[in-house]
């Protein structure tokens, strides 16, 4: 994170441990380090990005487009979800003023998200930042949740529509990838802070009955008992298509909806046991 003075810098600094999986920083005034989310709605630029992803994964345009969208939505949607869960604060960037810097880790690595220092942050009335420049106060946590989902739908809508045309992957599948990353923001934060039941409830409250149907997510939870504790996992709403990659191995993920719940549970139980050996 830069030394840029902004309310967003304060919010990230006040929430240690946020986004360990998704790198994010506040940019310098005037910085344009990479393509913005709005830029990526353009057919030429998104087409180039999908082609580059396909060159790495070798599994077709649908896999490449869905994987790319997941990598973008990880930091862009997951970090605000983490911040909502941890601090009750939600940044709502202008899609034209949030940029992605591609890393060197390949298709499995999220790009770094760079946010404009003037990004507005939604806060609650009792927040010490309420009324500060660069904030907008919302009345309660329910409205905070609604605004997060509304922002995600607005910000990703043009990119999803372009990806549908370029990849022929279904609209519902692509939106469920974005919803999945929103849910992951809550779940990863809850796992890191030892508050999995609260994170589970947050996902169900925020996404389970949202009026924005493309982002509605009703998780199929899997509870794995291991050495006196319960590990919580969530089956994906749609297949990630990674089994189509001829580079990374033609196997289904343990939480893939193409597997039976019983097989998912067996594979997760084995994975948890192997991890702790």
XYZ file of N, CA and C in Angstrom:
831
model
N 0.837 -1.176 0.000
C 0.000 0.000 0.000
C 0.883 1.241 0.000
N 0.482 2.273 -0.699
C 1.245 3.485 -0.779
C 0.991 4.336 0.441
N 1.729 5.439 0.553
C 1.550 6.374 1.650
C 0.468 7.399 1.340
N -0.234 7.217 0.228
C -1.283 8.146 -0.164
C -2.264 8.333 0.987
N -2.573 9.574 1.323
C -3.508 9.858 2.399
C -4.920 9.859 1.836
N -5.739 8.907 2.267
C -7.129 8.855 1.859
C -7.867 8.002 2.861
N -9.194 8.142 2.869
C -9.973 7.330 3.797
C -9.808 5.852 3.478
N -9.629 5.506 2.205
C -9.445 4.113 1.825
C -8.161 3.539 2.424
N -7.101 4.316 2.428
C -5.859 3.884 3.059
C -6.093 3.575 4.527
N -6.839 4.440 5.201
C -7.145 4.230 6.611
C -7.946 2.947 6.816
N -8.933 2.721 5.964
C -9.779 1.543 6.089
C -8.956 0.263 5.956
N -8.077 0.205 4.975
C -7.258 -0.994 4.793
C -6.261 -1.163 5.934
N -5.700 -0.057 6.400
C -4.732 -0.127 7.501
C -5.401 -0.546 8.811
N -6.670 -0.170 8.989
C -7.394 -0.493 10.219
C -7.934 -1.914 10.233
N -7.761 -2.648 9.146
C -8.324 -3.997 9.041
C -7.199 -4.980 8.720
N -6.306 -5.215 9.685
C -5.165 -6.092 9.406
C -5.625 -7.497 9.042
N -4.912 -8.096 8.115
C -5.224 -9.444 7.682
C -6.193 -9.523 6.533
N -6.712 -8.378 6.108
C -7.638 -8.394 4.985
C -6.912 -8.767 3.703
N -7.591 -9.567 2.898
C -7.128 -9.911 1.545
C -5.773 -10.606 1.496
N -5.547 -11.646 2.335
C -4.270 -12.358 2.199
C -4.161 -13.108 0.879
N -5.302 -13.436 0.268
C -5.288 -14.168 -0.995
C -5.346 -13.237 -2.194
N -5.815 -12.014 -1.962
C -6.073 -11.086 -3.047
C -5.328 -9.790 -2.794
N -4.194 -9.565 -3.451
C -3.420 -8.347 -3.192
C -4.159 -7.092 -3.639
N -4.145 -6.079 -2.804
C -4.818 -4.821 -3.116
C -3.995 -3.684 -2.532
N -3.940 -2.586 -3.238
C -3.262 -1.399 -2.726
C -3.977 -0.156 -3.218
N -3.697 0.953 -2.529
C -4.220 2.254 -2.943
C -3.191 2.900 -3.854
N -3.623 3.325 -5.029
C -2.705 3.930 -5.983
C -2.365 5.358 -5.633
N -1.423 5.898 -6.354
C -1.066 7.306 -6.229
C -1.982 8.134 -7.124
N -2.218 9.387 -6.771
C -3.056 10.231 -7.632
C -2.533 10.250 -9.071
N -3.407 10.011 -10.011
C -3.026 10.029 -11.418
C -2.438 8.741 -11.931
N -2.223 7.754 -11.056
C -1.635 6.485 -11.487
C -2.631 5.671 -12.299
N -2.168 5.071 -13.388
C -2.967 4.168 -14.214
C -2.106 2.937 -14.491
N -2.012 2.012 -13.544
C -1.020 0.937 -13.646
C -1.389 -0.220 -14.566
N -2.630 -0.274 -15.024
C -3.052 -1.385 -15.868
C -4.457 -1.130 -16.369
N -5.067 -2.106 -17.023
C -6.440 -1.917 -17.513
C -7.414 -1.810 -16.344
N -8.414 -0.958 -16.499
C -9.456 -0.838 -15.481
C -10.523 -1.892 -15.724
N -11.402 -2.060 -14.736
C -12.513 -2.989 -14.926
C -13.392 -2.521 -16.077
N -13.597 -1.217 -16.202
C -14.384 -0.691 -17.320
C -13.698 -0.960 -18.655
N -12.385 -0.837 -18.697
C -11.645 -1.126 -19.932
C -11.886 -2.566 -20.389
N -11.956 -3.478 -19.416
C -12.062 -4.895 -19.744
C -13.434 -5.289 -20.276
N -14.377 -4.347 -20.278
C -15.660 -4.607 -20.928
C -15.559 -4.480 -22.441
N -14.461 -3.902 -22.927
C -14.260 -3.770 -24.366
C -13.900 -5.101 -24.999
N -14.502 -5.392 -26.136
C -14.311 -6.699 -26.766
C -12.860 -6.958 -27.146
N -12.152 -5.946 -27.627
C -10.772 -6.171 -28.057
C -9.888 -6.533 -26.877
N -9.966 -5.738 -25.806
C -9.094 -5.976 -24.652
C -9.467 -7.268 -23.933
N -10.757 -7.495 -23.724
C -11.163 -8.722 -23.050
C -10.844 -9.937 -23.922
N -11.009 -9.797 -25.225
C -10.665 -10.897 -26.116
C -9.187 -11.268 -26.024
N -8.324 -10.257 -25.952
C -6.888 -10.518 -25.793
C -6.608 -11.225 -24.474
N -7.273 -10.786 -23.407
C -7.052 -11.390 -22.092
C -7.545 -12.837 -22.063
N -8.674 -13.104 -22.686
C -9.188 -14.475 -22.749
C -8.252 -15.360 -23.564
N -7.751 -14.828 -24.675
C -6.824 -15.607 -25.502
C -5.544 -15.929 -24.741
N -5.043 -14.977 -23.963
C -3.834 -15.213 -23.175
C -4.084 -16.276 -22.112
N -5.256 -16.223 -21.484
C -5.579 -17.236 -20.483
C -5.711 -18.601 -21.128
N -6.313 -18.661 -22.311
C -6.471 -19.939 -22.989
C -5.126 -20.502 -23.420
N -4.195 -19.627 -23.795
C -2.864 -20.103 -24.171
C -2.182 -20.791 -22.992
N -2.517 -20.366 -21.791
C -1.921 -20.977 -20.606
C -2.662 -22.238 -20.169
N -3.993 -22.211 -20.220
C -4.786 -23.323 -19.713
C -5.053 -24.398 -20.760
N -5.139 -24.003 -22.035
C -5.394 -24.930 -23.133
C -6.647 -25.761 -22.859
N -7.773 -25.043 -22.733
C -9.014 -25.763 -22.487
C -10.223 -25.120 -23.129
N -10.006 -24.128 -23.982
C -11.116 -23.500 -24.670
C -11.496 -22.147 -24.098
N -12.274 -21.414 -24.880
C -12.613 -20.037 -24.519
C -13.510 -19.965 -23.287
N -14.411 -20.943 -23.102
C -15.308 -20.896 -21.946
C -14.524 -21.009 -20.645
N -13.602 -21.974 -20.582
C -12.744 -22.111 -19.405
C -11.929 -20.846 -19.186
N -11.335 -20.331 -20.251
C -10.472 -19.154 -20.128
C -11.255 -17.947 -19.631
N -12.443 -17.712 -20.190
C -13.245 -16.563 -19.793
C -13.706 -16.680 -18.353
N -14.148 -17.878 -17.969
C -14.630 -18.059 -16.599
C -13.493 -17.925 -15.598
N -12.322 -18.465 -15.925
C -11.173 -18.342 -15.034
C -10.734 -16.886 -14.909
N -10.708 -16.176 -16.023
C -10.325 -14.771 -15.991
C -11.295 -13.967 -15.129
N -12.586 -14.206 -15.298
C -13.570 -13.472 -14.512
C -13.405 -13.778 -13.027
N -13.109 -15.015 -12.695
C -12.871 -15.369 -11.297
C -11.666 -14.633 -10.733
N -10.608 -14.504 -11.549
C -9.404 -13.812 -11.077
C -9.674 -12.324 -10.860
N -10.514 -11.726 -11.690
C -10.850 -10.314 -11.522
C -11.779 -10.099 -10.328
N -12.776 -10.976 -10.207
C -13.771 -10.802 -9.152
C -13.220 -11.151 -7.778
N -12.146 -11.944 -7.727
C -11.553 -12.267 -6.426
C -11.249 -11.017 -5.624
N -10.300 -10.213 -6.073
C -10.012 -8.987 -5.318
C -11.111 -7.945 -5.406
N -11.724 -7.773 -6.587
C -12.676 -6.673 -6.772
C -13.939 -6.851 -5.938
N -14.437 -8.077 -5.808
C -15.636 -8.340 -5.012
C -15.300 -8.953 -3.659
N -14.263 -9.787 -3.620
C -13.920 -10.463 -2.371
C -13.397 -9.534 -1.298
N -12.562 -8.557 -1.669
C -12.010 -7.638 -0.672
C -13.097 -6.781 -0.029
N -14.019 -6.168 -0.787
C -15.110 -5.445 -0.123
C -15.945 -6.332 0.803
N -16.153 -7.599 0.408
C -16.889 -8.513 1.283
C -16.120 -8.758 2.576
N -14.816 -8.955 2.476
C -13.990 -9.120 3.673
C -14.090 -7.898 4.573
N -14.009 -6.718 3.978
C -14.064 -5.501 4.767
C -15.424 -5.329 5.438
N -16.485 -5.689 4.748
C -17.808 -5.630 5.366
C -17.840 -6.546 6.582
N -17.352 -7.763 6.423
C -17.391 -8.728 7.513
C -16.533 -8.284 8.693
N -15.341 -7.784 8.409
C -14.397 -7.452 9.475
C -14.672 -6.116 10.139
N -15.107 -5.123 9.357
C -15.161 -3.771 9.908
C -16.449 -3.010 9.629
N -17.358 -3.589 8.836
C -18.567 -2.865 8.497
C -18.314 -1.682 7.586
N -17.299 -1.788 6.741
C -16.944 -0.742 5.793
C -16.817 -1.360 4.402
N -17.339 -0.689 3.399
C -17.347 -1.248 2.045
C -16.910 -0.198 1.035
N -15.745 -0.363 0.399
C -15.368 0.531 -0.705
C -16.187 0.231 -1.947
N -16.605 1.275 -2.651
C -17.380 1.100 -3.895
C -16.677 1.881 -5.009
N -15.656 1.283 -5.615
C -14.867 1.992 -6.622
C -15.644 2.264 -7.901
N -15.269 3.310 -8.583
C -15.712 3.553 -9.949
C -15.039 2.493 -10.822
N -15.784 1.694 -11.618
C -15.147 0.666 -12.449
C -14.063 1.207 -13.380
N -14.137 2.501 -13.718
C -13.116 3.094 -14.574
C -11.889 3.536 -13.786
N -11.946 3.422 -12.455
C -10.848 3.887 -11.620
C -10.414 2.801 -10.633
N -10.464 1.586 -11.116
C -9.897 0.446 -10.385
C -9.170 -0.402 -11.423
N -7.913 -0.675 -11.165
C -7.051 -1.250 -12.187
C -6.464 -2.579 -11.734
N -6.105 -3.399 -12.709
C -5.558 -4.725 -12.432
C -4.140 -4.818 -13.001
N -3.234 -5.296 -12.154
C -1.847 -5.498 -12.561
C -1.590 -6.996 -12.555
N -1.328 -7.557 -13.704
C -1.150 -9.001 -13.831
C 0.123 -9.441 -13.151
N 0.002 -10.489 -12.344
C 1.171 -11.037 -11.680
C 1.885 -12.055 -12.547
N 2.854 -12.716 -11.959
C 3.658 -13.689 -12.707
C 3.311 -15.118 -12.329
N 2.274 -15.283 -11.500
C 1.941 -16.611 -11.000
C 1.040 -17.419 -11.904
N 0.638 -16.874 -13.036
C -0.185 -17.636 -13.956
C -1.655 -17.610 -13.605
N -2.380 -18.568 -14.181
C -3.845 -18.568 -14.100
C -4.366 -18.783 -12.691
N -3.567 -19.351 -11.814
C -4.030 -19.609 -10.450
C -3.804 -18.411 -9.525
N -3.254 -17.338 -10.028
C -2.917 -16.188 -9.203
C -3.788 -14.993 -9.567
N -4.401 -14.386 -8.559
C -5.209 -13.200 -8.812
C -4.299 -12.025 -9.150
N -4.739 -11.137 -10.031
C -3.963 -9.927 -10.295
C -4.045 -8.994 -9.092
N -3.073 -8.104 -9.001
C -3.142 -7.085 -7.953
C -4.200 -6.051 -8.336
N -5.033 -5.698 -7.380
C -6.042 -4.671 -7.584
C -5.508 -3.343 -7.050
N -5.537 -2.324 -7.884
C -5.097 -0.984 -7.487
C -6.325 -0.075 -7.495
N -6.612 0.539 -6.361
C -7.792 1.385 -6.212
C -7.411 2.851 -6.177
N -8.239 3.658 -6.794
C -8.025 5.104 -6.777
C -8.154 5.623 -5.344
N -7.276 6.533 -4.929
C -7.350 7.039 -3.549
C -8.646 7.779 -3.239
N -9.361 8.213 -4.265
C -10.623 8.898 -4.041
C -11.824 7.969 -3.962
N -11.597 6.654 -3.913
C -12.688 5.690 -3.840
C -13.574 5.957 -2.623
N -14.871 6.000 -2.843
C -15.828 6.219 -1.757
C -15.946 4.954 -0.911
N -16.042 5.134 0.400
C -16.207 4.021 1.329
C -17.536 4.185 2.060
N -18.361 3.148 2.018
C -19.624 3.142 2.750
C -19.355 2.769 4.205
N -19.944 3.516 5.129
C -19.751 3.255 6.562
C -21.104 3.342 7.267
N -21.141 2.825 8.484
C -22.351 2.854 9.300
C -22.372 4.110 10.176
N -23.544 4.498 10.691
C -23.651 5.755 11.449
C -22.760 5.834 12.677
N -22.482 4.699 13.331
C -21.660 4.730 14.543
C -20.173 4.545 14.263
N -19.787 4.508 13.001
C -18.376 4.359 12.632
C -17.644 5.666 12.912
N -16.439 5.618 13.497
C -15.668 6.848 13.716
C -15.388 7.630 12.437
N -15.440 6.944 11.279
C -15.186 7.622 10.005
C -16.443 8.268 9.421
N -17.605 8.017 10.015
C -18.848 8.565 9.471
C -18.759 10.086 9.378
N -19.085 10.614 8.203
C -19.025 12.051 7.972
C -17.700 12.540 7.437
N -16.674 11.685 7.433
C -15.369 12.095 6.919
C -15.424 12.204 5.402
N -14.565 13.051 4.848
C -14.471 13.180 3.399
C -14.148 11.827 2.786
N -14.844 11.485 1.704
C -14.604 10.217 1.037
C -15.454 9.082 1.560
N -16.374 9.357 2.499
C -17.267 8.317 3.002
C -18.712 8.659 2.675
N -19.545 7.640 2.678
C -20.996 7.803 2.578
C -21.617 6.952 3.669
N -22.450 7.541 4.481
C -23.067 6.818 5.595
C -24.357 6.154 5.142
N -24.478 4.858 5.443
C -25.706 4.116 5.158
C -26.347 3.749 6.489
N -27.676 3.577 6.521
C -28.362 3.502 7.812
C -28.093 2.262 8.642
N -27.856 1.115 8.008
C -27.702 -0.114 8.786
C -26.949 -1.154 7.965
N -26.688 -2.274 8.606
C -25.878 -3.311 7.958
C -26.610 -3.955 6.789
N -27.938 -4.058 6.881
C -28.682 -4.610 5.757
C -28.495 -3.760 4.509
N -28.529 -2.449 4.672
C -28.325 -1.578 3.509
C -26.882 -1.671 3.016
N -25.946 -1.876 3.920
C -24.549 -2.057 3.524
C -24.412 -3.298 2.650
N -25.075 -4.376 3.053
C -25.050 -5.598 2.253
C -25.674 -5.365 0.875
N -26.821 -4.698 0.871
C -27.504 -4.442 -0.406
C -26.624 -3.625 -1.344
N -25.970 -2.615 -0.799
C -25.131 -1.762 -1.644
C -23.936 -2.530 -2.209
N -23.390 -3.441 -1.425
C -22.278 -4.264 -1.927
C -22.735 -5.093 -3.126
N -23.887 -5.733 -3.017
C -24.385 -6.565 -4.112
C -24.755 -5.696 -5.316
N -25.378 -4.556 -5.067
C -25.736 -3.643 -6.159
C -24.487 -3.149 -6.887
N -23.473 -2.785 -6.124
C -22.237 -2.308 -6.756
C -21.608 -3.414 -7.605
N -21.562 -4.625 -7.078
C -20.959 -5.744 -7.812
C -21.692 -5.977 -9.127
N -23.004 -5.939 -9.094
C -23.799 -6.149 -10.301
C -23.548 -5.044 -11.320
N -23.501 -3.812 -10.860
C -23.245 -2.677 -11.756
C -21.839 -2.745 -12.340
N -20.853 -3.029 -11.507
C -19.456 -2.981 -11.948
C -19.121 -4.102 -12.918
N -19.660 -5.299 -12.685
C -19.282 -6.456 -13.498
C -20.232 -6.713 -14.664
N -21.394 -6.057 -14.681
C -22.355 -6.312 -15.747
C -21.781 -6.200 -17.146
N -21.112 -5.097 -17.492
C -20.580 -4.974 -18.856
C -19.517 -6.029 -19.188
N -18.693 -6.396 -18.216
C -17.659 -7.402 -18.462
C -18.302 -8.764 -18.695
N -19.296 -9.095 -17.874
C -19.987 -10.375 -18.050
C -20.639 -10.452 -19.431
N -21.299 -9.384 -19.850
C -21.986 -9.417 -21.140
C -21.000 -9.612 -22.292
N -19.867 -8.946 -22.222
C -18.860 -9.117 -23.269
C -18.287 -10.526 -23.242
N -18.060 -11.062 -22.042
C -17.503 -12.412 -21.917
C -18.473 -13.454 -22.465
N -19.765 -13.251 -22.279
C -20.758 -14.183 -22.823
C -20.631 -14.263 -24.345
N -20.503 -13.116 -24.979
C -20.408 -13.066 -26.438
C -19.109 -13.711 -26.928
N -18.010 -13.412 -26.270
C -16.706 -13.873 -26.739
C -16.457 -15.350 -26.462
N -17.020 -15.867 -25.384
C -16.681 -17.232 -24.966
C -17.800 -18.241 -25.163
N -19.028 -17.728 -25.325
C -20.209 -18.586 -25.417
C -20.451 -19.363 -24.124
N -19.855 -18.919 -23.033
C -20.182 -19.465 -21.717
C -21.459 -18.783 -21.251
N -22.347 -19.525 -20.616
C -23.644 -19.000 -20.239
C -23.568 -17.841 -19.249
N -24.514 -16.954 -19.372
C -24.587 -15.773 -18.493
C -24.707 -16.185 -17.022
N -25.583 -17.148 -16.747
C -25.777 -17.569 -15.361
C -24.480 -18.103 -14.754
N -23.770 -18.919 -15.523
C -22.525 -19.498 -15.014
C -21.510 -18.407 -14.667
N -21.385 -17.409 -15.529
C -20.409 -16.350 -15.275
C -20.804 -15.510 -14.063
N -22.099 -15.221 -13.931
C -22.532 -14.458 -12.752
C -22.329 -15.263 -11.473
N -22.525 -16.558 -11.538
C -22.325 -17.358 -10.335
C -20.859 -17.387 -9.913
N -19.953 -17.241 -10.863
C -18.535 -17.117 -10.520
C -18.296 -15.843 -9.711
N -18.915 -14.755 -10.133
C -18.765 -13.495 -9.398
C -19.379 -13.626 -7.998
N -20.575 -14.225 -7.922
C -21.212 -14.430 -6.622
C -20.348 -15.308 -5.723
N -19.722 -16.309 -6.318
C -18.848 -17.199 -5.562
C -17.701 -16.433 -4.923
N -17.138 -15.468 -5.652
C -16.020 -14.691 -5.099
C -16.490 -13.747 -3.993
N -17.692 -13.219 -4.121
C -18.265 -12.448 -3.016
C -18.373 -13.335 -1.774
N -18.940 -14.514 -1.959
C -19.075 -15.435 -0.833
C -17.739 -15.831 -0.248
N -16.740 -16.034 -1.107
C -15.408 -16.394 -0.619
C -14.813 -15.309 0.260
N -15.132 -14.043 -0.043
C -14.622 -12.966 0.799
C -15.080 -13.121 2.239
N -16.359 -13.446 2.419
C -16.877 -13.679 3.765
C -16.266 -14.934 4.378
N -16.252 -16.019 3.598
C -15.828 -17.304 4.131
C -14.349 -17.300 4.516
N -13.498 -16.755 3.668
C -12.066 -16.708 3.975
C -11.805 -15.835 5.193
N -12.530 -14.723 5.278
C -12.357 -13.846 6.441
C -12.809 -14.538 7.715
N -13.937 -15.248 7.633
C -14.412 -15.969 8.805
C -13.481 -17.087 9.225
N -12.907 -17.784 8.233
C -11.964 -18.856 8.558
C -10.706 -18.292 9.207
N -10.188 -17.178 8.679
C -8.960 -16.587 9.212
C -9.149 -16.042 10.623
N -10.359 -15.584 10.937
C -10.604 -14.968 12.245
C -11.291 -15.907 13.224
N -11.488 -17.174 12.834
C -12.139 -18.112 13.724
C -13.618 -17.848 13.912
N -14.274 -17.266 12.887
C -15.692 -16.922 12.992
C -16.490 -17.532 11.823
N -16.256 -18.817 11.581
C -16.920 -19.453 10.455
C -18.450 -19.432 10.553
N -19.047 -19.687 11.715
C -20.521 -19.627 11.763
C -21.056 -18.250 11.383
N -20.383 -17.199 11.838
C -20.823 -15.844 11.486
C -20.634 -15.582 9.999
N -19.542 -16.089 9.416
C -19.305 -15.906 7.983
C -20.349 -16.654 7.169
N -20.683 -17.843 7.612
C -21.730 -18.619 6.933
C -23.052 -17.846 6.942
N -23.397 -17.300 8.086
C -24.637 -16.528 8.200
C -24.597 -15.287 7.318
N -23.413 -14.665 7.208
C -23.279 -13.455 6.381
C -23.502 -13.771 4.911
N -22.956 -14.873 4.445
C -23.178 -15.277 3.052
C -24.663 -15.505 2.798
N -25.300 -16.240 3.688
C -26.708 -16.570 3.494
C -27.584 -15.325 3.537
N -27.243 -14.380 4.437
C -28.028 -13.154 4.551
C -27.810 -12.235 3.358
N -26.561 -12.098 2.930
C -26.222 -11.157 1.866
C -26.650 -11.656 0.492
N -26.449 -12.945 0.221
C -26.631 -13.461 -1.131
C -27.800 -14.428 -1.289
N -28.282 -14.987 -0.188
C -29.294 -16.026 -0.292
C -30.610 -15.561 -0.877
N -31.024 -14.350 -0.532
C -32.313 -13.850 -1.009
C -32.188 -12.460 -1.625
N -31.019 -12.143 -2.148
C -30.851 -10.827 -2.761
C -31.833 -10.659 -3.920
N -32.324 -9.441 -4.063
C -33.224 -9.152 -5.165
C -32.542 -9.106 -6.513
N -31.209 -9.112 -6.522
C -30.450 -9.125 -7.778
C -30.200 -10.588 -8.134
N -31.110 -11.139 -8.912
C -31.151 -12.583 -9.152
C -29.830 -13.171 -9.671
N -29.097 -12.520 -10.598
C -27.862 -13.144 -11.091
C -26.840 -13.428 -10.000
N -26.890 -12.664 -8.898
C -25.921 -12.846 -7.820
C -26.497 -13.621 -6.640
N -27.683 -14.181 -6.809
C -28.268 -14.961 -5.722
C -27.492 -16.260 -5.563
N -27.116 -16.556 -4.335
C -26.294 -17.735 -4.054
C -26.851 -18.415 -2.814
N -27.274 -19.650 -2.983
C -27.789 -20.429 -1.856
C -26.861 -21.624 -1.652
N -25.894 -21.475 -0.776
C -24.803 -22.452 -0.691
C -25.260 -23.840 -0.253
N -24.571 -24.814 -0.803
C -24.695 -26.201 -0.371
C -23.484 -26.472 0.512
N -23.698 -26.423 1.831
C -22.589 -26.515 2.776
C -22.197 -27.968 3.025
N -20.909 -28.168 3.202
C -20.376 -29.480 3.548
C -19.591 -29.337 4.853
N -19.986 -30.095 5.872
C -19.309 -30.055 7.167
C -18.498 -31.329 7.339
N -17.189 -31.136 7.529
C -16.266 -32.270 7.652
C -15.736 -32.313 9.077
N -16.057 -33.373 9.808
C -15.559 -33.530 11.173
C -14.162 -34.133 11.134
N -13.267 -33.536 11.929
C -11.884 -34.018 11.949
C -11.257 -33.671 13.286
N -10.886 -34.718 14.039
C -10.191 -34.553 15.314
C -10.894 -33.549 16.235
N -12.197 -33.730 16.360
C -12.950 -32.932 17.302
C -13.384 -31.564 16.827
N -13.045 -31.211 15.611
C -13.473 -29.924 15.063
C -14.260 -30.163 13.777
N -14.976 -29.133 13.351
C -15.762 -29.218 12.126
C -15.216 -28.222 11.115
N -14.794 -28.738 9.972
C -14.330 -27.892 8.878
C -15.519 -27.623 7.954
N -15.645 -26.379 7.506
C -16.781 -25.982 6.684
C -16.324 -25.699 5.262
N -16.993 -26.318 4.295
C -16.719 -26.094 2.881
C -18.034 -25.801 2.164
N -17.918 -25.262 0.974
C -19.096 -24.907 0.204
C -18.957 -25.457 -1.211
N -19.925 -26.252 -1.620
C -19.912 -26.757 -3.000
C -20.172 -25.602 -3.950
N -19.478 -25.611 -5.074
C -19.654 -24.555 -6.058
C -21.046 -24.628 -6.683
N -21.580 -23.464 -7.030
C -22.877 -23.426 -7.704
C -22.764 -23.898 -9.143
N -21.621 -23.606 -9.793
C -21.371 -24.057 -11.161
C -19.948 -24.593 -11.243
N -19.739 -25.497 -12.180
C -18.398 -26.062 -12.367
C -17.435 -24.984 -12.853
N -16.219 -24.985 -12.315
C -15.209 -24.011 -12.731
C -14.595 -24.355 -14.086
N -14.881 -25.550 -14.604
C -14.395 -26.021 -15.912
C -12.901 -26.336 -15.930
N -12.266 -26.339 -14.765
C -10.815 -26.559 -14.772
C -10.450 -27.952 -15.288
N -11.387 -28.884 -15.200
C -11.108 -30.226 -15.708
C -10.872 -30.219 -17.213
N -11.284 -29.153 -17.899
C -11.063 -29.064 -19.340
C -9.632 -28.660 -19.697
N -8.884 -28.172 -18.717
C -7.516 -27.748 -19.003
C -6.637 -28.959 -19.293
N -6.010 -28.939 -20.445
C -5.108 -30.030 -20.804
C -3.713 -29.813 -20.235
N -3.550 -28.717 -19.510
C -2.260 -28.411 -18.895
C -2.249 -28.796 -17.423
N -3.358 -28.524 -16.730
C -3.397 -28.694 -15.279
C -4.088 -29.975 -14.824
N -4.478 -30.828 -15.727
C -5.038 -32.110 -15.314
C -6.537 -32.167 -15.428
N -7.027 -33.231 -16.017
C -8.448 -33.359 -16.306
C -9.156 -34.064 -15.148
N -9.288 -33.360 -14.012
C -9.961 -33.906 -12.837
C -10.921 -32.861 -12.284
N -11.981 -33.338 -11.628
C -12.927 -32.442 -10.993
C -12.392 -31.987 -9.636
N -12.727 -30.748 -9.257
C -12.395 -30.256 -7.917
C -13.245 -31.005 -6.883
N -12.787 -31.027 -5.644
C -13.516 -31.737 -4.597
C -14.884 -31.130 -4.331
N -15.045 -29.839 -4.590
C -16.322 -29.167 -4.333
C -17.123 -28.940 -5.612
N -16.805 -29.682 -6.668
C -17.478 -29.500 -7.952
C -18.914 -30.019 -7.887
N -19.873 -29.300 -8.446
C -21.252 -29.780 -8.456
C -21.468 -30.963 -9.384
N -20.494 -31.287 -10.216
C -20.610 -32.460 -11.082
C -20.348 -33.756 -10.317
N -19.795 -33.650 -9.103
C -19.618 -34.806 -8.231
C -20.849 -34.968 -7.346
N -21.088 -36.158 -6.870
C -22.126 -36.355 -5.863
C -21.662 -35.728 -4.545
N -22.612 -35.372 -3.693
C -22.243 -34.822 -2.383
C -21.401 -35.833 -1.612
N -21.729 -37.113 -1.728
C -21.001 -38.146 -0.998
C -19.535 -38.189 -1.416
N -19.298 -38.091 -2.729
C -17.908 -38.114 -3.195
C -17.177 -36.853 -2.769
N -17.856 -35.713 -2.823
C -17.235 -34.472 -2.348
C -16.826 -34.604 -0.891
N -17.709 -35.126 -0.069
C -17.412 -35.282 1.359
C -16.233 -36.223 1.554
N -16.204 -37.338 0.838
C -15.093 -38.291 0.970
C -13.772 -37.638 0.580
N -13.774 -36.913 -0.522
C -12.521 -36.296 -0.968
C -12.063 -35.197 -0.021
N -13.001 -34.424 0.500
C -12.634 -33.361 1.445
C -12.136 -33.952 2.763
N -12.757 -35.022 3.205
C -12.314 -35.666 4.447
C -10.873 -36.166 4.289
N -10.579 -36.739 3.132
C -9.205 -37.210 2.880
C -8.234 -36.040 2.821
N -8.641 -34.966 2.161
C -7.764 -33.791 2.016
C -7.459 -33.162 3.367
N -8.460 -33.074 4.243
C -8.248 -32.489 5.570
C -7.321 -33.383 6.399
N -7.521 -34.690 6.329
C -6.657 -35.602 7.064
C -5.220 -35.540 6.562
N -5.041 -35.503 5.251
C -3.691 -35.415 4.662
C -3.008 -34.115 5.048
N -3.781 -33.033 5.104
C -3.211 -31.723 5.449
C -2.618 -31.735 6.847
N -3.235 -32.436 7.767
C -2.821 -32.402 9.177
C -1.849 -33.504 9.557
N -1.444 -34.302 8.559
C -0.480 -35.359 8.872
C 0.918 -34.778 9.072
